[in-house]
Coordinates of C-alpha atoms and ligand atoms in Angstrom, one line a residue:
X1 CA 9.6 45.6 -56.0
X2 CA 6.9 46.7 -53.7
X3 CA 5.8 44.4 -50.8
X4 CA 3.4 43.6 -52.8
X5 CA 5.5 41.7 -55.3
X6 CA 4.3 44.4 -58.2
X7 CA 7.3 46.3 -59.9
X8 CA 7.3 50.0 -58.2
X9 CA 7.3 53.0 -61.0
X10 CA 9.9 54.6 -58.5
X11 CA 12.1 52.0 -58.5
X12 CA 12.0 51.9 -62.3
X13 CA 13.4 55.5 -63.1
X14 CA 17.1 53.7 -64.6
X15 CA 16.0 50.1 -64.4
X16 CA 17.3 49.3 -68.0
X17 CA 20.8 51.5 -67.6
X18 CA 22.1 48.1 -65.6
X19 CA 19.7 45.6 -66.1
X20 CA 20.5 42.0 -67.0
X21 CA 18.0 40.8 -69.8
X22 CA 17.6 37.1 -70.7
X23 CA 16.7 36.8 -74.3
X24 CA 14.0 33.9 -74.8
X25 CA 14.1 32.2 -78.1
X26 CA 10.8 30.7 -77.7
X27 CA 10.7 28.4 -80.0
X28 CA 13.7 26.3 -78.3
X29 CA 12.8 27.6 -74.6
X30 CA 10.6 24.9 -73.4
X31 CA 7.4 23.0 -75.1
X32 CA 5.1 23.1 -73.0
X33 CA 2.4 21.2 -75.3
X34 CA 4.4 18.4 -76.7
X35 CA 4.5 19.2 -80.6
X36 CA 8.0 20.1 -80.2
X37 CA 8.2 23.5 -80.7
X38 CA 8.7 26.1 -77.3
X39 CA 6.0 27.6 -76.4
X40 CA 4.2 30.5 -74.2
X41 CA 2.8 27.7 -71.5
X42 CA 6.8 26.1 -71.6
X43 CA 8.1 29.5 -70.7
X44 CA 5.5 30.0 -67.7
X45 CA 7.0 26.7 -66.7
X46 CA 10.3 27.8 -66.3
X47 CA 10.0 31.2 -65.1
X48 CA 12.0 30.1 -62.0
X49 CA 14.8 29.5 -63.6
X50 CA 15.2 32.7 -64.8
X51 CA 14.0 34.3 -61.0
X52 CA 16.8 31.9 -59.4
X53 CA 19.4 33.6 -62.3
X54 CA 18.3 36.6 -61.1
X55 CA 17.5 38.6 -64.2
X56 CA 15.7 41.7 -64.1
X57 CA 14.1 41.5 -67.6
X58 CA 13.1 38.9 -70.5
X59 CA 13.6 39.6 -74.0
X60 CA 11.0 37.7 -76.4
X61 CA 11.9 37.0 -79.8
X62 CA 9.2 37.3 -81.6
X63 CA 5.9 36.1 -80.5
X64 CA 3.3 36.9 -82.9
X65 CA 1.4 34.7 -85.7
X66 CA 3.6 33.6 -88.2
X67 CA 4.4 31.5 -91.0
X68 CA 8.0 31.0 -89.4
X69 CA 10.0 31.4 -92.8
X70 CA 12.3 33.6 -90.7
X71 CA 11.8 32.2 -87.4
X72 CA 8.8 34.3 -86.4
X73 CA 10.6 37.4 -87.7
X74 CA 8.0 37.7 -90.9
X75 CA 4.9 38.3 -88.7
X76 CA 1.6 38.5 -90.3
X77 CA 0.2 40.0 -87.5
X78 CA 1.3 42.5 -84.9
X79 CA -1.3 42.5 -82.5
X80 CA -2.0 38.6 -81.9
X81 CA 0.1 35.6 -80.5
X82 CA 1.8 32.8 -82.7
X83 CA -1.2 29.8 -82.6
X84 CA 2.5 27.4 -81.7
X85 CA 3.1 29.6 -79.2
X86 CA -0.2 30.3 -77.3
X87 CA -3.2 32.9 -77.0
X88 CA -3.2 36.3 -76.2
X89 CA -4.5 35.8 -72.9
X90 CA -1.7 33.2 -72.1
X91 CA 0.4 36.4 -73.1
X92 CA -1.2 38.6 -70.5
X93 CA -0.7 36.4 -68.1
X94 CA 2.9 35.7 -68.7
X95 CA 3.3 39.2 -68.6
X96 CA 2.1 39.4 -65.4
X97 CA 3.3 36.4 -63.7
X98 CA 6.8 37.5 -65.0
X99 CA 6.1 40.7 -63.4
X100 CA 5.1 39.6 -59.9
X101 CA 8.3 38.2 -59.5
X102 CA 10.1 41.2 -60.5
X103 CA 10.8 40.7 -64.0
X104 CA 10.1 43.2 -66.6
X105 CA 9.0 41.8 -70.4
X106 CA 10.3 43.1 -73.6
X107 CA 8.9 42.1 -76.7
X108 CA 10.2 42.3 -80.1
X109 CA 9.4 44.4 -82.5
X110 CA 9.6 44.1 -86.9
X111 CA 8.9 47.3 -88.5
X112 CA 11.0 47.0 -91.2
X113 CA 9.2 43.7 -93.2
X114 CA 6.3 41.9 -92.3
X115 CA 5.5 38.3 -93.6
X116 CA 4.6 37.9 -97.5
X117 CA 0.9 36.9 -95.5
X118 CA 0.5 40.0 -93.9
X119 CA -2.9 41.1 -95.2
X120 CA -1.1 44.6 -96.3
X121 CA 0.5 42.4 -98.3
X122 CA -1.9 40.2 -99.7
X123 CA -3.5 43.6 -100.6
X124 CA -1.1 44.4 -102.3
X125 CA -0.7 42.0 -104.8
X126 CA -4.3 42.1 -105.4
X127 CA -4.4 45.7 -106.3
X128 CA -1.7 45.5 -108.6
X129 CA 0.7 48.3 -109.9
X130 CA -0.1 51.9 -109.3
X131 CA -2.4 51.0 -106.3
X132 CA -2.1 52.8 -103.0
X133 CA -1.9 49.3 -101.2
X134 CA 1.7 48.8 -103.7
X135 CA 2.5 52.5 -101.9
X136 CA 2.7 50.6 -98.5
X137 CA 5.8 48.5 -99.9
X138 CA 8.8 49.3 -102.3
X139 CA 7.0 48.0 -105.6
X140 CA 9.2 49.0 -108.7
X141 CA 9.3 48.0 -112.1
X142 CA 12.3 46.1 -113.5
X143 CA 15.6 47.0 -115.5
X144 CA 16.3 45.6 -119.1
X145 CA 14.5 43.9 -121.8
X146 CA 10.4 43.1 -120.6
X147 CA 11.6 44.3 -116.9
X148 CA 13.5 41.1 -116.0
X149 CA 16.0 42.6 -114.6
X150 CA 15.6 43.5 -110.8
X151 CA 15.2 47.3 -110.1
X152 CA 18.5 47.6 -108.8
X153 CA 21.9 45.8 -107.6
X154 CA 21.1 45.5 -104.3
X155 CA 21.3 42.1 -102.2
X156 CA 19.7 40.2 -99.6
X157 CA 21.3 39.8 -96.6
X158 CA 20.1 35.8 -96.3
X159 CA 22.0 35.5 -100.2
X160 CA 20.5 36.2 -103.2
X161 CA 18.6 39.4 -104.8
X162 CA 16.7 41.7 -102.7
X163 CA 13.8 41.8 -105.1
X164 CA 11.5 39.4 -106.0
X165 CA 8.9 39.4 -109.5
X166 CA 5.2 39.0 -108.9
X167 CA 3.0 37.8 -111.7
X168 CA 1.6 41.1 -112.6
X169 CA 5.9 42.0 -113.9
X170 CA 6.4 44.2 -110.7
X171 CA 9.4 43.6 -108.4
X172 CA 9.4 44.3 -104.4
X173 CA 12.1 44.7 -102.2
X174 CA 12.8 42.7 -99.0
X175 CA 16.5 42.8 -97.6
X176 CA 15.8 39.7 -96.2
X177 CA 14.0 36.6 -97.4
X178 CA 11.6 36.9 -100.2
X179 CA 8.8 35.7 -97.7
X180 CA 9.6 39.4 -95.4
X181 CA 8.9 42.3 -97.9
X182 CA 10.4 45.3 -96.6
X183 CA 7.6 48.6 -95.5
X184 CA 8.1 51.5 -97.2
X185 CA 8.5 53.8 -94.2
X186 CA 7.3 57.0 -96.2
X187 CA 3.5 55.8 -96.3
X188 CA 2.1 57.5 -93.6
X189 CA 0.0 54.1 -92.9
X190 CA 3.4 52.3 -91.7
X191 CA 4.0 55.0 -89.4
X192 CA 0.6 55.1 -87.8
X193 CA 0.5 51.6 -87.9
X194 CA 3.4 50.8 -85.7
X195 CA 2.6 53.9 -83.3
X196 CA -0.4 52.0 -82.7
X197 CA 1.4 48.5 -82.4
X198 CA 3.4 50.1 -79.7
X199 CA 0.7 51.0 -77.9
X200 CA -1.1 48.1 -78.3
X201 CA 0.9 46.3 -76.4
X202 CA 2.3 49.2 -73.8
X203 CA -1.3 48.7 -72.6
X204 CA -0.8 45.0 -72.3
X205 CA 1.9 45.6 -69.9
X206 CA 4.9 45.1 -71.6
X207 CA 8.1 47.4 -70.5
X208 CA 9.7 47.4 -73.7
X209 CA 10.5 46.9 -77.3
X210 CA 14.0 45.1 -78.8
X211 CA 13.5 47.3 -82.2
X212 CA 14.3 44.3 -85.3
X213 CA 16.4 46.1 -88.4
X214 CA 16.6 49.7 -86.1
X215 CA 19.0 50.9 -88.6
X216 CA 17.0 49.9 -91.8
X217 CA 13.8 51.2 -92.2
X218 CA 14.2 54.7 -94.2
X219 CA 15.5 53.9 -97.8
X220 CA 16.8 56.1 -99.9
X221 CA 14.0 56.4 -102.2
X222 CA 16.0 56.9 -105.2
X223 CA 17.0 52.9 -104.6
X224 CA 20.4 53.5 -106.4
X225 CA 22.7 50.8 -107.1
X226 CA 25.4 50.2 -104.4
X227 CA 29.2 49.0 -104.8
X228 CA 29.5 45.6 -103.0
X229 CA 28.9 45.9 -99.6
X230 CA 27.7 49.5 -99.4
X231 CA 24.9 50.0 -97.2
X232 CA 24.1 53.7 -97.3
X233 CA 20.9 53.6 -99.2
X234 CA 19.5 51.4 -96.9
X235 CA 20.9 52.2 -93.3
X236 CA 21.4 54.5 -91.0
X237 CA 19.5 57.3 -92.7
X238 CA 19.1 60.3 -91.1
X239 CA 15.0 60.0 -91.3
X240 CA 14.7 57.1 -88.6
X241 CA 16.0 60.1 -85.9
X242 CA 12.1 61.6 -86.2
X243 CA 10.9 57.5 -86.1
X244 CA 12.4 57.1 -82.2
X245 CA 11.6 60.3 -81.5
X246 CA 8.0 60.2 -81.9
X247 CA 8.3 56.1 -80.7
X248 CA 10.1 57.8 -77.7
X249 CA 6.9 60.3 -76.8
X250 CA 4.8 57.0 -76.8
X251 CA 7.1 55.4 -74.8
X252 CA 7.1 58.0 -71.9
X253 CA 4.0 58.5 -72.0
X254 CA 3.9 55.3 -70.0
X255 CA 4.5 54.9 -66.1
X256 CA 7.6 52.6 -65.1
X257 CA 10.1 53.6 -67.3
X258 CA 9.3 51.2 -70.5
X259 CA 12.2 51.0 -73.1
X260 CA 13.4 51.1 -76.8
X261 CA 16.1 48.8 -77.6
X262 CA 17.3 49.3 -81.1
X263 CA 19.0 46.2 -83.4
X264 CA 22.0 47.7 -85.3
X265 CA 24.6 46.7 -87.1
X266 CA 26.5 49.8 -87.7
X267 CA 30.2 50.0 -88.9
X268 CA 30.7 53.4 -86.6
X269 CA 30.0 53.4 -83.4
X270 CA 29.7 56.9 -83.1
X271 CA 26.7 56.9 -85.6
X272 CA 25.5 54.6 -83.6
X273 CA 25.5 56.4 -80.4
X274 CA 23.6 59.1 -82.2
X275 CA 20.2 56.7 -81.9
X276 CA 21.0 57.2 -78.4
X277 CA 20.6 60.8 -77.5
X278 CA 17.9 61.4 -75.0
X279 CA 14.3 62.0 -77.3
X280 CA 15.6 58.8 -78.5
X281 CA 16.3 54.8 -77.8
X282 CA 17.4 53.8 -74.5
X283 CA 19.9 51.8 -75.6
X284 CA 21.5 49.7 -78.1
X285 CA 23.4 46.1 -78.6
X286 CA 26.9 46.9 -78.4
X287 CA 27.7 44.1 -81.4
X288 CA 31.4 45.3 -81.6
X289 CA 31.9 43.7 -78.2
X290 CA 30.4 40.5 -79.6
X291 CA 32.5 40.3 -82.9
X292 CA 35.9 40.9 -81.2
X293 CA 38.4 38.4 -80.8
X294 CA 39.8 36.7 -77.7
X295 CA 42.7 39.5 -77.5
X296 CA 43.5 41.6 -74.7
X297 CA 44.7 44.8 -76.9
X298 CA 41.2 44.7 -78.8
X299 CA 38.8 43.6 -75.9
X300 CA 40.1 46.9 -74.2
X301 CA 40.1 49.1 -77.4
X302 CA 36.5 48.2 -78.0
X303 CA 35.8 48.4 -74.3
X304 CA 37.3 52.0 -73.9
X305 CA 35.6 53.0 -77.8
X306 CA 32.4 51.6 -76.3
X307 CA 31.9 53.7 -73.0
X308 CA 33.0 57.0 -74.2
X309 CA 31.1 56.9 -77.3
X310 CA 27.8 55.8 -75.0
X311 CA 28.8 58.4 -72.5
X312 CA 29.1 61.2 -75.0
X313 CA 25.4 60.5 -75.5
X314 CA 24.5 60.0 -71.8
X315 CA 23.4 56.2 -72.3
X316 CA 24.5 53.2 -71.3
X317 CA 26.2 50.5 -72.9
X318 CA 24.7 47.1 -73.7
X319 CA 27.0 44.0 -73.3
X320 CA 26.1 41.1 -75.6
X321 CA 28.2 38.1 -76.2
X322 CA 25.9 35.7 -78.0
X323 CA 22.4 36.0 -79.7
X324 CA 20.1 33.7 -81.5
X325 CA 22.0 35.2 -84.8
X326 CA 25.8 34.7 -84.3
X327 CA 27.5 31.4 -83.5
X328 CA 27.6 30.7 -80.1
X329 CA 30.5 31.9 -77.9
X330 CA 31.4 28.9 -76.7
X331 CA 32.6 28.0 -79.9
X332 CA 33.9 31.2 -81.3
X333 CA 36.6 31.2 -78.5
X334 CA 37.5 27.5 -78.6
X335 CA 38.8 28.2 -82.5
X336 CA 41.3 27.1 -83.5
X337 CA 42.7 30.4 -85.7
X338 CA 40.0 33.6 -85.9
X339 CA 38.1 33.7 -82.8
X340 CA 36.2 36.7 -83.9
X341 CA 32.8 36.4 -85.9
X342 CA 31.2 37.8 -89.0
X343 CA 28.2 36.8 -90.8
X344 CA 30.7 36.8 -94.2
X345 CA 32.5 33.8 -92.6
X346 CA 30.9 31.7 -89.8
X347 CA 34.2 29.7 -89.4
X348 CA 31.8 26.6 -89.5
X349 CA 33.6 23.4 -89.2
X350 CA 37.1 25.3 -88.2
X351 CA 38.6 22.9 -85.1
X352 CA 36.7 24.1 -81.9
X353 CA 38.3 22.7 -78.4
X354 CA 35.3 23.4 -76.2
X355 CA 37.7 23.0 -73.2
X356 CA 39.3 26.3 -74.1
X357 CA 35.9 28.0 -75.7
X358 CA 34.2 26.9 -71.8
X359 CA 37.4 27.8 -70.2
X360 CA 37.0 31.8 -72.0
X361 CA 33.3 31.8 -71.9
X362 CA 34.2 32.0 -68.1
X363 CA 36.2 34.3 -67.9
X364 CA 33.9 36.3 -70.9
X365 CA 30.9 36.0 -68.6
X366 CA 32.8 37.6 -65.6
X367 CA 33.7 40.9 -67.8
X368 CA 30.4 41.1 -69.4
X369 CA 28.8 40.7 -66.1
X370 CA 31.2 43.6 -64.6
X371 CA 31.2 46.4 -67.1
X372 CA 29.2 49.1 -66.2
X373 CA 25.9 49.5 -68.1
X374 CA 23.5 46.8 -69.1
X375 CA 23.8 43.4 -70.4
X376 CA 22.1 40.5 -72.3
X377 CA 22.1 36.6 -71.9
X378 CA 21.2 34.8 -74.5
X379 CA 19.2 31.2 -73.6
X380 CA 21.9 28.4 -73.1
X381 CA 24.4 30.4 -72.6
X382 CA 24.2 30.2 -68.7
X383 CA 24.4 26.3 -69.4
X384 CA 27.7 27.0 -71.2
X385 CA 26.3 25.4 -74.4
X386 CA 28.0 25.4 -77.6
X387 CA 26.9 25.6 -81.5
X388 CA 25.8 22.4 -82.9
X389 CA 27.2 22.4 -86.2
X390 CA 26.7 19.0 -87.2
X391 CA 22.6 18.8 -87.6
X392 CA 21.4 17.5 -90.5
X393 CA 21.2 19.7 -94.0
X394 CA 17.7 17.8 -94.1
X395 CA 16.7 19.5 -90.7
X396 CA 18.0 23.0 -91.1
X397 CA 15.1 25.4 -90.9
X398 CA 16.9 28.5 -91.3
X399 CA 15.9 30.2 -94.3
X400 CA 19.6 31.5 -94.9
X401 CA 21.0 27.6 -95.3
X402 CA 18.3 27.6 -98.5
X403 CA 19.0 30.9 -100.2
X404 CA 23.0 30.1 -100.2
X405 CA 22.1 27.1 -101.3
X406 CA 24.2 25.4 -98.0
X407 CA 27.2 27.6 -98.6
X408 CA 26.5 29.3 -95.3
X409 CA 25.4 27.0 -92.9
X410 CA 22.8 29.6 -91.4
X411 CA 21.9 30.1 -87.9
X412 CA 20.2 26.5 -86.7
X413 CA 23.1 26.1 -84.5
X414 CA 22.5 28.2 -81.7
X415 CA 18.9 27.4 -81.7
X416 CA 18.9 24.3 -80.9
X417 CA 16.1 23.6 -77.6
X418 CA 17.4 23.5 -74.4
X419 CA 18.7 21.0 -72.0
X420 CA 16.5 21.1 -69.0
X421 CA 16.7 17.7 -67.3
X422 CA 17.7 13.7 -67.8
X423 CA 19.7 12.2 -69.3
X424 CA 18.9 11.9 -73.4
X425 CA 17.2 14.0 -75.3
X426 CA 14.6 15.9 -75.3
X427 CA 16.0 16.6 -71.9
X428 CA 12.8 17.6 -70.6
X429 CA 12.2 20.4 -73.0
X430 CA 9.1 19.1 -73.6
X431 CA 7.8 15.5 -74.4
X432 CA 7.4 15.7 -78.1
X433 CA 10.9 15.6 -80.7
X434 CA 12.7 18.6 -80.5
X435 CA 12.3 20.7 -83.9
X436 CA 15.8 20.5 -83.9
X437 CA 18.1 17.9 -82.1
X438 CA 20.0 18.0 -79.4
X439 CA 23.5 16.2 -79.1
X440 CA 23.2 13.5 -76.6
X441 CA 26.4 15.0 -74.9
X442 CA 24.2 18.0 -73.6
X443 CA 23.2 15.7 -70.6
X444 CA 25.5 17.5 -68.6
X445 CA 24.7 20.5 -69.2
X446 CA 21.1 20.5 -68.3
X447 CA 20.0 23.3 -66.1
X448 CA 19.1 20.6 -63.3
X449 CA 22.4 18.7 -63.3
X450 CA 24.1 22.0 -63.4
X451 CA 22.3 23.5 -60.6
X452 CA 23.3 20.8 -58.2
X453 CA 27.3 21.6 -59.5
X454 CA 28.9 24.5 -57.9
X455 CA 31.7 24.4 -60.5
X456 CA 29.1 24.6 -63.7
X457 CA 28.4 27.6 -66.1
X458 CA 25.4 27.7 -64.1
X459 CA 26.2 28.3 -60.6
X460 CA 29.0 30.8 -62.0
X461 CA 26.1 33.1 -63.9
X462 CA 23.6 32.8 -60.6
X463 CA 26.5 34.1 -58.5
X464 CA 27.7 36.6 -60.9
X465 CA 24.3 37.6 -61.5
X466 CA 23.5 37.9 -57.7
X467 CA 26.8 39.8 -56.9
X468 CA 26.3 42.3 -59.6
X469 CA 24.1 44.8 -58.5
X470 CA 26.8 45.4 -55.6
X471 CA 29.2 46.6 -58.1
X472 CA 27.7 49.9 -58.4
X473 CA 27.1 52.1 -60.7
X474 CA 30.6 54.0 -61.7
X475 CA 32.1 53.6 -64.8
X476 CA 35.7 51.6 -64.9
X477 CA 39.3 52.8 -65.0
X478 CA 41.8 51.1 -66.7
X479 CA 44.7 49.4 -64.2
X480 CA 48.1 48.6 -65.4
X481 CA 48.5 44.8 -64.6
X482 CA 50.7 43.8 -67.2
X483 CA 50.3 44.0 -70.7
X484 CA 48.6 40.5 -71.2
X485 CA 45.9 41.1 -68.5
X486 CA 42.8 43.1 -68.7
X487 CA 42.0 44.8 -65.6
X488 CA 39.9 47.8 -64.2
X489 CA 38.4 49.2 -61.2
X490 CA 35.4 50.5 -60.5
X491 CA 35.2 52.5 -57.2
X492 CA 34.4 51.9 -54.5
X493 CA 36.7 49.4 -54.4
X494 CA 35.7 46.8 -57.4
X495 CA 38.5 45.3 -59.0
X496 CA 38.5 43.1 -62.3
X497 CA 41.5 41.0 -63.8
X498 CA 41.5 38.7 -66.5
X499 CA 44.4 37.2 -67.8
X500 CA 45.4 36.3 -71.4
X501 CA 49.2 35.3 -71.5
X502 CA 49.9 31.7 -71.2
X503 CA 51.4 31.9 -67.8
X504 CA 49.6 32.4 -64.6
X505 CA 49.9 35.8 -63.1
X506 CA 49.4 37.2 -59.4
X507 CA 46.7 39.1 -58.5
X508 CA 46.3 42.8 -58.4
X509 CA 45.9 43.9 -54.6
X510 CA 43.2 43.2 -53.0
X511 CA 41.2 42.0 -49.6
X512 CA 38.8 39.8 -50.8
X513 CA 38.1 37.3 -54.0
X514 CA 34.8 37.7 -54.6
X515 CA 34.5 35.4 -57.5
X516 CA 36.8 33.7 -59.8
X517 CA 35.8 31.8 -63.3
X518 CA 38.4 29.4 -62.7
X519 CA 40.3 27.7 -60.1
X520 CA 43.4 30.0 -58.8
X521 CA 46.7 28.8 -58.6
X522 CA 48.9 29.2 -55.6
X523 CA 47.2 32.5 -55.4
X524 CA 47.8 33.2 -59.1
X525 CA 45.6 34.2 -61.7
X526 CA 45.8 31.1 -64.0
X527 CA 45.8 31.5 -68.3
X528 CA 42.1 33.1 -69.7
X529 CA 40.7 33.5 -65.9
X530 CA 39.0 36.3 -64.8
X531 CA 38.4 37.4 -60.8
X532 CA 36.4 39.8 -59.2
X533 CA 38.3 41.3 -56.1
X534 CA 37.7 43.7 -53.1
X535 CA 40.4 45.9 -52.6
Ligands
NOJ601 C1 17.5 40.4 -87.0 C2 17.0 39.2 -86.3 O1 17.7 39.1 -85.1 C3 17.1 38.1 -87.2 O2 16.9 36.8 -86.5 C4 16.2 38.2 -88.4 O3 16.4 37.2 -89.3 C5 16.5 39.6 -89.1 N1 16.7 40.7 -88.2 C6 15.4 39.9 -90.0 O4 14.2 40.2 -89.3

């Protein structure tokens, strides 16, 4: 930052290579108007918080208006704020309160659906088949007998059929709900439309975009029928490379370094890594990290698989261990069994111990926090909090609960508003009923009861957080410490251990502990306890 408290365009050249990006989930941030719902005044509110953290960027899930089928991600408008969430001017100004204390604001972006109340949309059911508005979307007559059939096998990833009938006998295609109908990304309208979205809001101030679906948006247009759980006509196609690139142009035609973060879900991470050459995203979520297991052999394989295929590239990895998609990490490690996720099998209901899930969400924060590159915090998860897997099948919102018809529980869980202060709910999210509940047990876990603990999730992530940037900048090397401990250096002189085997180990040497998820004992590195030492 300058003296003046602005963000400097010099200091930005490789801000996002390392930075630490809180993702706000605005709708369970903070309510700032009472109705419940999180909100763009609840998140000016808070903004200490995140300054005392010591994060160097927000994340916004999305923001603009919506009929929140999908959480906000069907927007029917891309250039306009969420009425429940604020005005565009309260925008602006968050954007620039955030960045007079040095914090830089990504926004999301959808461009590969937009709400069934788009007005591109609504067009296009009113011009019926044939129309150029239909061109804008994958219209397509059916299969079989009268055209009841959908056009093709294909599924949506919330359950059900990816295609949906209008009145008129037509089908369209949205790989998500049937409220988010998917763009057809050869109209040259989409392209130019989102160009202009970008810059829209690059003028507004913000310093990046967290790219929804990155992988999905080219189709091939022969929409043939896939073998179950083939996702080739619909990822990864080699036509989004010329999408980032020309995004990319736009992008540095900014000043300060502003960023494209891409969402995907890719089997190889070597495919993925191609997204990442240098005319195209800045980075990506490195999701393999956040589906392993507690395991010391696979941690380190995807660690190792992670860093050279980013390096091969020249980007940096992105470290993510929770998101307002996957079940909270707190939980996934405190299973009982398979402490891995996958959206196939949620593990909902398996025994949790939240001792143990805490106890490794310690020692998880430590490594994230330590691995070269850049890395994500996901609201709560500073708090320590954990899913909340018993609300209500009356209260669940997401739309994926529905179209499974309760067979997968959905994603309600992790979005659950936060904890802030008192003693019973709504723990000062706001003053109106949560629009989902909290568990009475999260009053000690609020962020004021945990500031004033030295021992809590809290106080571990502001010190972490605060320590990190003297960690430097070189990548790690592996050091033999056993074969149940993971442990690397990173010169000069950074050392990391975290121990998986059941018995306490000693330390690797060292001059200094500079931070420890967990009490040592006698010196030793107790069972899933990370350290940070100075050699
Ligand atoms: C990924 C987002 O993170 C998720 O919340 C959303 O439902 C889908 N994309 C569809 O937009």
């Amino acid at each position: 930052m300058t003296a003046s408290g602005q963000l400097s365009t010099t200091d930005g050249s490789t801000w996002w290579r390392s930075a630490a990006i809180y993702q706000v989930y605005i709708r369970s941030f903070a309510d700032g108007n009472g109705d419940g719902v999180g909100d763009l005044a609840g998140v000016r509110s808070r903004l200490d918080h995140l300054a005392d953290l010591g994060i160097d960027a927000i994340w916004f899930t999305p923001w603009y208006p919506s009929p929140m089928d999908d959480g906000g991600y069907d927007v029917a408008d891309f250039r306009d704020i969420e009425p429940l969430f604020g005005t565009l001017a309260e925008a602006e100004g968050l954007i620039a309160q955030a960045h007079e204390r040095g914090i830089r604001v990504i926004i999301d972006i959808v461009p590969n659906h937009c709400s069934d109340e788009h007005p591109w949309f609504r067009a296009a059911l009113e011009a019926g088949p044939g129309s150029v508005e239909r061109q804008r979307f994958w219209f397509r007559p059916g299969r079989g007998p009268d055209g009841a059939e959908p056009p093709n096998n294909w599924k949506s990833r919330f359950g059900g059929s990816a295609w949906t009938r209008v009145p008129d006998g037509e089908w369209y295609l949205h790989l998500y709900s049937s409220r988010q109908p998917d763009f057809n990304w050869d109209n040259a309208d989409i392209r130019a439309e989102f160009e202009d979205v970008l810059r829209f809001w690059f003028d507004r101030g913000v310093d990046g975009f967290r790219i929804d679906v990155a992988d999905g948006l080219v189709k091939d247009p022969a929409l043939p029928d896939v073998a179950d759980g083939d996702e080739t006509p619909f990822s990864d196609q080699e036509g989004l490379h010329e999408i980032y690139r020309s995004w990319r142009k736009i992008a540095d035609s900014y000043t300060g370094e502003r960023v494209l973060v891409g969402e995907m879900w890719l089997p190889d991470m070597s495919r993925a890594a191609r997204y990442l050459r240098r005319d195209e995203l800045h980075s990506a979520f490195n999701f393999d990290f956040l589906v392993c297991p507690w395991d010391v052999s696979r941690l380190r394989d995807v660690v190792t698989r992670t860093l050279r295929a980013h390096d091969d590239v020249g980007a940096p990895a992105a470290w993510v261990l929770s998101n307002h998609d996957v079940t909270r990490h707190v939980t996934r490690y405190g299973r009982a069994g398979d402490t891995g996720f996958s959206f196939a099998d949620r593990l909902h209901g398996t025994p949790v111990s939240l001792e143990l899930g805490t106890r490794r969400a310690r020692a998880a924060a430590l490594l994230t926090l330590s691995l070269p590159g850049g890395v994500y915090v996901y609201q709560g998860e500073e708090l320590g909090l954990w899913e909340v897997e018993d609300i209500p099948s009356a209260l669940r919102q997401d739309p994926v609960w529905a179209r499974t018809a309760g067979a997968d529980p959905g994603r309600d869980g992790c979005r659950v508003p936060l904890p802030w202060s008192g003693s019973a709910p709504p723990f000062g999210f706001g003053t109106g009923t949560p629009w989902l509940p909290q568990p009475d047990s999260w009053a000690a876990f609020t962020a004021s009861a945990e500031a004033a603990d030295p021992a809590s999730m809290l106080s571990l992530y502001r010190r972490g957080l605060q320590l990190r940037p003297s960690l430097g900048s070189a990548s790690l090397a592996w050091l033999d410490a056993g074969p149940e401990v993971l442990a690397f250096t990173r010169e000069p002189g950074f050392v990391f251990a975290l121990n998986f085997s059941a018995e306490a180990v000693s330390l690797p040497p060292h001059s200094e502990v500079l931070l420890a998820s967990g009490p040592l004992e006698d010196g030793l590195l107790p069972t899933d306890t990370a350290v940070w030492l100075r050699r």
